[in-house]
């Protein structure tokens, strides 16, 4: 039996002659493997990336995605066209957040950096000097003054954002860790209540913590999930908190007293994304079982299942008017859904380096080379 060392490989396929295995990896590499020896024949950098964190702008006209090819992409919601691509990170871009006035964009990368971008110009205005490890979540306060992140060491970092004469600055004003009754494992998600008074955080330590922003003191700890909690989000009125867990359940909590009011069961694998509709009546969840599920918040009952993704779903985002639900996936797709009918309205892919190249009729290339080019964005179709 031959074993291949394929770290982080997410997709694979055989070439037509059956002698070569083609694998695609999250490090943006296509590898060709000899089936007899198990040796890597060739590694090709740059295949079509995946999208991770997504966020709508406040006006709903633009969807922003953080990508595995180290970029941040702005999409025109009406046309599905790419408006601009931001370069600067040196690793996967896990999360993105938009300031309340739509002027700034924050992105967190696997390169242990948080960057602030001016959306109008696309310029990187500031790179936050992170004192600790890799950053996962990002959240702007409703007034846009604070940007909160969390890291792999279990610390929550709060930054005060200011600008003068077009120059931005960020001052670290608080670090919440174990010494502050904080989390005991890496921080996965953070979010502010709509009024900005409470910060919620979730962790791989199986807990959710609610913090008073004025005093930066712990209000309460919510327990119930049996594994890590990928994301937490407040309802639009701030009275409820929803959580998406690695234990395949979503849970609804009452913020005032921390009581769990619903356990939403139906998914068959890890949950990743969760989002309230703007009217607060519907909760959307998604995860590794490749489905998006819509739930009635009042009753906790499942309303609909949206199918179409072929790989893990990472994150969800409702448009501000509630007419669209966006989902990002490891199959490289961003999909826009009509949450009323469940119809998939659009599906976008970030183009690979050979996007648009037609291989039909091409000669002088082996089946393995042809397969590699297709993985990099080429196609094989009649004009």
mmCIF file of N, CA and C in Angstrom, residues 116-180:
data_model
loop_
_atom_site.group_PDB
_atom_site.id
_atom_site.type_symbol
_atom_site.label_atom_id
_atom_site.label_comp_id
_atom_site.label_asym_id
_atom_site.label_seq_id
_atom_site.Cartn_x
_atom_site.Cartn_y
_atom_site.Cartn_z
ATOM 1 N N UNK A 116 -5.901 47.162 7.729
ATOM 2 C CA UNK A 116 -6.991 48.101 7.487
ATOM 3 C C UNK A 116 -6.821 48.683 6.089
ATOM 4 N N UNK A 117 -7.899 48.633 5.303
ATOM 5 C CA UNK A 117 -7.875 49.103 3.925
ATOM 6 C C UNK A 117 -8.857 50.255 3.757
ATOM 7 N N UNK A 118 -8.475 51.235 2.958
ATOM 8 C CA UNK A 118 -9.408 52.268 2.530
ATOM 9 C C UNK A 118 -10.147 51.731 1.315
ATOM 10 N N UNK A 119 -11.450 51.561 1.446
ATOM 11 C CA UNK A 119 -12.191 50.888 0.384
ATOM 12 C C UNK A 119 -12.210 51.697 -0.911
ATOM 13 N N UNK A 120 -12.306 53.001 -0.799
ATOM 14 C CA UNK A 120 -12.419 53.823 -2.003
ATOM 15 C C UNK A 120 -11.193 53.692 -2.895
ATOM 16 N N UNK A 121 -10.017 53.693 -2.293
ATOM 17 C CA UNK A 121 -8.776 53.630 -3.070
ATOM 18 C C UNK A 121 -8.204 52.225 -3.165
ATOM 19 N N UNK A 122 -8.632 51.338 -2.254
ATOM 20 C CA UNK A 122 -8.065 49.998 -2.221
ATOM 21 C C UNK A 122 -6.697 49.946 -1.576
ATOM 22 N N UNK A 123 -6.285 51.034 -0.932
ATOM 23 C CA UNK A 123 -4.958 51.090 -0.326
ATOM 24 C C UNK A 123 -4.961 50.449 1.063
ATOM 25 N N UNK A 124 -3.854 49.764 1.385
ATOM 26 C CA UNK A 124 -3.642 49.270 2.735
ATOM 27 C C UNK A 124 -3.174 50.440 3.584
ATOM 28 N N UNK A 125 -4.001 50.859 4.542
ATOM 29 C CA UNK A 125 -3.722 52.052 5.331
ATOM 30 C C UNK A 125 -2.919 51.747 6.589
ATOM 31 N N UNK A 126 -3.058 50.525 7.093
ATOM 32 C CA UNK A 126 -2.445 50.233 8.384
ATOM 33 C C UNK A 126 -2.345 48.728 8.579
ATOM 34 N N UNK A 127 -1.244 48.286 9.139
ATOM 35 C CA UNK A 127 -1.101 46.905 9.572
ATOM 36 C C UNK A 127 -0.953 46.913 11.084
ATOM 37 N N UNK A 128 -1.877 46.261 11.772
ATOM 38 C CA UNK A 128 -1.870 46.303 13.224
ATOM 39 C C UNK A 128 -0.698 45.501 13.776
ATOM 40 N N UNK A 129 0.032 46.072 14.723
ATOM 41 C CA UNK A 129 1.167 45.364 15.328
ATOM 42 C C UNK A 129 0.675 44.344 16.349
ATOM 43 N N UNK A 130 0.508 43.120 15.934
ATOM 44 C CA UNK A 130 -0.066 42.097 16.803
ATOM 45 C C UNK A 130 0.980 41.579 17.789
ATOM 46 N N UNK A 131 0.658 41.594 19.076
ATOM 47 C CA UNK A 131 1.623 41.140 20.070
ATOM 48 C C UNK A 131 1.631 39.632 20.259
ATOM 49 N N UNK A 132 0.640 38.924 19.647
ATOM 50 C CA UNK A 132 0.517 37.500 19.938
ATOM 51 C C UNK A 132 0.419 36.719 18.631
ATOM 52 N N UNK A 133 -0.347 35.600 18.639
ATOM 53 C CA UNK A 133 -0.348 34.682 17.514
ATOM 54 C C UNK A 133 -1.347 35.019 16.428
ATOM 55 N N UNK A 134 -1.684 34.003 15.630
ATOM 56 C CA UNK A 134 -2.573 34.155 14.486
ATOM 57 C C UNK A 134 -3.953 34.643 14.915
ATOM 58 N N UNK A 135 -4.473 35.604 14.168
ATOM 59 C CA UNK A 135 -5.785 36.178 14.461
ATOM 60 C C UNK A 135 -6.864 35.419 13.703
ATOM 61 N N UNK A 136 -7.976 35.137 14.362
ATOM 62 C CA UNK A 136 -9.118 34.509 13.706
ATOM 63 C C UNK A 136 -10.251 35.507 13.466
ATOM 64 N N UNK A 137 -10.977 35.948 14.509
ATOM 65 C CA UNK A 137 -12.163 36.780 14.258
ATOM 66 C C UNK A 137 -11.848 38.263 14.180
ATOM 67 N N UNK A 138 -12.787 39.004 13.601
ATOM 68 C CA UNK A 138 -12.727 40.459 13.520
ATOM 69 C C UNK A 138 -14.131 41.013 13.699
ATOM 70 N N UNK A 139 -14.248 42.138 14.400
ATOM 71 C CA UNK A 139 -15.550 42.792 14.528
ATOM 72 C C UNK A 139 -15.360 44.269 14.820
ATOM 73 N N UNK A 140 -16.039 45.120 14.039
ATOM 74 C CA UNK A 140 -16.104 46.546 14.333
ATOM 75 C C UNK A 140 -17.233 46.797 15.331
ATOM 76 N N UNK A 141 -17.022 47.751 16.230
ATOM 77 C CA UNK A 141 -18.116 48.201 17.085
ATOM 78 C C UNK A 141 -19.103 48.997 16.238
ATOM 79 N N UNK A 142 -20.370 49.089 16.661
ATOM 80 C CA UNK A 142 -21.370 49.802 15.857
ATOM 81 C C UNK A 142 -21.023 51.258 15.566
ATOM 82 N N UNK A 143 -20.225 51.896 16.429
ATOM 83 C CA UNK A 143 -19.828 53.279 16.160
ATOM 84 C C UNK A 143 -18.541 53.370 15.353
ATOM 85 N N UNK A 144 -17.923 52.231 15.047
ATOM 86 C CA UNK A 144 -16.723 52.205 14.224
ATOM 87 C C UNK A 144 -15.447 52.596 14.932
ATOM 88 N N UNK A 145 -15.510 52.861 16.221
ATOM 89 C CA UNK A 145 -14.325 53.310 16.957
ATOM 90 C C UNK A 145 -13.427 52.142 17.350
ATOM 91 N N UNK A 146 -14.032 51.006 17.666
ATOM 92 C CA UNK A 146 -13.265 49.851 18.118
ATOM 93 C C UNK A 146 -13.235 48.760 17.054
ATOM 94 N N UNK A 147 -12.113 48.081 16.974
ATOM 95 C CA UNK A 147 -11.982 46.863 16.187
ATOM 96 C C UNK A 147 -11.478 45.787 17.137
ATOM 97 N N UNK A 148 -12.220 44.690 17.225
ATOM 98 C CA UNK A 148 -11.868 43.617 18.152
ATOM 99 C C UNK A 148 -11.445 42.387 17.370
ATOM 100 N N UNK A 149 -10.367 41.767 17.828
ATOM 101 C CA UNK A 149 -9.890 40.528 17.223
ATOM 102 C C UNK A 149 -9.612 39.522 18.332
ATOM 103 N N UNK A 150 -9.443 38.277 17.945
ATOM 104 C CA UNK A 150 -9.095 37.230 18.899
ATOM 105 C C UNK A 150 -7.997 36.374 18.317
ATOM 106 N N UNK A 151 -7.170 35.775 19.184
ATOM 107 C CA UNK A 151 -6.027 35.040 18.651
ATOM 108 C C UNK A 151 -5.995 33.594 19.122
ATOM 109 N N UNK A 152 -5.000 32.868 18.622
ATOM 110 C CA UNK A 152 -4.884 31.440 18.894
ATOM 111 C C UNK A 152 -4.447 31.150 20.329
ATOM 112 N N UNK A 153 -4.001 32.159 21.056
ATOM 113 C CA UNK A 153 -3.579 31.979 22.440
ATOM 114 C C UNK A 153 -4.708 32.228 23.435
ATOM 115 N N UNK A 154 -5.905 32.530 22.929
ATOM 116 C CA UNK A 154 -7.046 32.737 23.805
ATOM 117 C C UNK A 154 -7.248 34.158 24.266
ATOM 118 N N UNK A 155 -6.600 35.108 23.610
ATOM 119 C CA UNK A 155 -6.731 36.513 24.003
ATOM 120 C C UNK A 155 -7.652 37.263 23.054
ATOM 121 N N UNK A 156 -8.424 38.188 23.603
ATOM 122 C CA UNK A 156 -9.257 39.111 22.830
ATOM 123 C C UNK A 156 -8.567 40.468 22.855
ATOM 124 N N UNK A 157 -8.327 41.028 21.685
ATOM 125 C CA UNK A 157 -7.622 42.301 21.567
ATOM 126 C C UNK A 157 -8.584 43.367 21.060
ATOM 127 N N UNK A 158 -8.658 44.483 21.765
ATOM 128 C CA UNK A 158 -9.529 45.596 21.373
ATOM 129 C C UNK A 158 -8.659 46.777 20.959
ATOM 130 N N UNK A 159 -8.888 47.249 19.737
ATOM 131 C CA UNK A 159 -8.111 48.353 19.179
ATOM 132 C C UNK A 159 -9.005 49.569 18.983
ATOM 133 N N UNK A 160 -8.482 50.739 19.311
ATOM 134 C CA UNK A 160 -9.194 51.986 19.047
ATOM 135 C C UNK A 160 -8.662 52.580 17.755
ATOM 136 N N UNK A 161 -9.570 52.761 16.785
ATOM 137 C CA UNK A 161 -9.190 53.247 15.459
ATOM 138 C C UNK A 161 -9.424 54.754 15.386
ATOM 139 N N UNK A 162 -8.422 55.474 14.916
ATOM 140 C CA UNK A 162 -8.562 56.923 14.755
ATOM 141 C C UNK A 162 -7.890 57.345 13.459
ATOM 142 N N UNK A 163 -8.269 58.520 12.973
ATOM 143 C CA UNK A 163 -7.653 59.046 11.751
ATOM 144 C C UNK A 163 -7.489 60.549 11.876
ATOM 145 N N UNK A 164 -6.428 61.049 11.281
ATOM 146 C CA UNK A 164 -6.164 62.482 11.257
ATOM 147 C C UNK A 164 -5.462 62.815 9.956
ATOM 148 N N UNK A 165 -6.071 63.699 9.194
ATOM 149 C CA UNK A 165 -5.526 64.117 7.890
ATOM 150 C C UNK A 165 -5.293 62.914 6.976
ATOM 151 N N UNK A 166 -6.244 61.967 7.022
ATOM 152 C CA UNK A 166 -6.162 60.806 6.148
ATOM 153 C C UNK A 166 -5.205 59.734 6.608
ATOM 154 N N UNK A 167 -4.587 59.907 7.769
ATOM 155 C CA UNK A 167 -3.663 58.915 8.303
ATOM 156 C C UNK A 167 -4.337 58.174 9.445
ATOM 157 N N UNK A 168 -4.338 56.854 9.363
ATOM 158 C CA UNK A 168 -5.027 56.041 10.359
ATOM 159 C C UNK A 168 -4.054 55.536 11.416
ATOM 160 N N UNK A 169 -4.607 55.342 12.614
ATOM 161 C CA UNK A 169 -3.815 54.823 13.720
ATOM 162 C C UNK A 169 -4.685 53.858 14.514
ATOM 163 N N UNK A 170 -4.056 52.877 15.139
ATOM 164 C CA UNK A 170 -4.771 51.909 15.969
ATOM 165 C C UNK A 170 -4.006 51.724 17.271
ATOM 166 N N UNK A 171 -4.679 51.959 18.373
ATOM 167 C CA UNK A 171 -4.081 51.793 19.690
ATOM 168 C C UNK A 171 -4.735 50.609 20.396
ATOM 169 N N UNK A 172 -3.913 49.708 20.910
ATOM 170 C CA UNK A 172 -4.426 48.578 21.671
ATOM 171 C C UNK A 172 -4.894 49.084 23.032
ATOM 172 N N UNK A 173 -6.205 48.993 23.284
ATOM 173 C CA UNK A 173 -6.756 49.545 24.523
ATOM 174 C C UNK A 173 -7.107 48.473 25.545
ATOM 175 N N UNK A 174 -7.205 47.216 25.114
ATOM 176 C CA UNK A 174 -7.539 46.158 26.065
ATOM 177 C C UNK A 174 -7.114 44.799 25.520
ATOM 178 N N UNK A 175 -6.629 43.960 26.423
ATOM 179 C CA UNK A 175 -6.336 42.565 26.100
ATOM 180 C C UNK A 175 -7.006 41.706 27.161
ATOM 181 N N UNK A 176 -8.003 40.930 26.744
ATOM 182 C CA UNK A 176 -8.745 40.065 27.659
ATOM 183 C C UNK A 176 -8.236 38.638 27.501
ATOM 184 N N UNK A 177 -7.655 38.091 28.558
ATOM 185 C CA UNK A 177 -7.141 36.727 28.504
ATOM 186 C C UNK A 177 -7.506 36.012 29.800
ATOM 187 N N UNK A 178 -6.793 34.940 30.124
ATOM 188 C CA UNK A 178 -7.128 34.154 31.310
ATOM 189 C C UNK A 178 -7.057 34.988 32.585
ATOM 190 N N UNK A 179 -6.199 35.986 32.594
ATOM 191 C CA UNK A 179 -6.089 36.847 33.775
ATOM 192 C C UNK A 179 -7.336 37.699 33.966
ATOM 193 N N UNK A 180 -8.135 37.840 32.898
ATOM 194 C CA UNK A 180 -9.379 38.628 32.964
ATOM 195 C C UNK A 180 -10.602 37.722 32.992
#
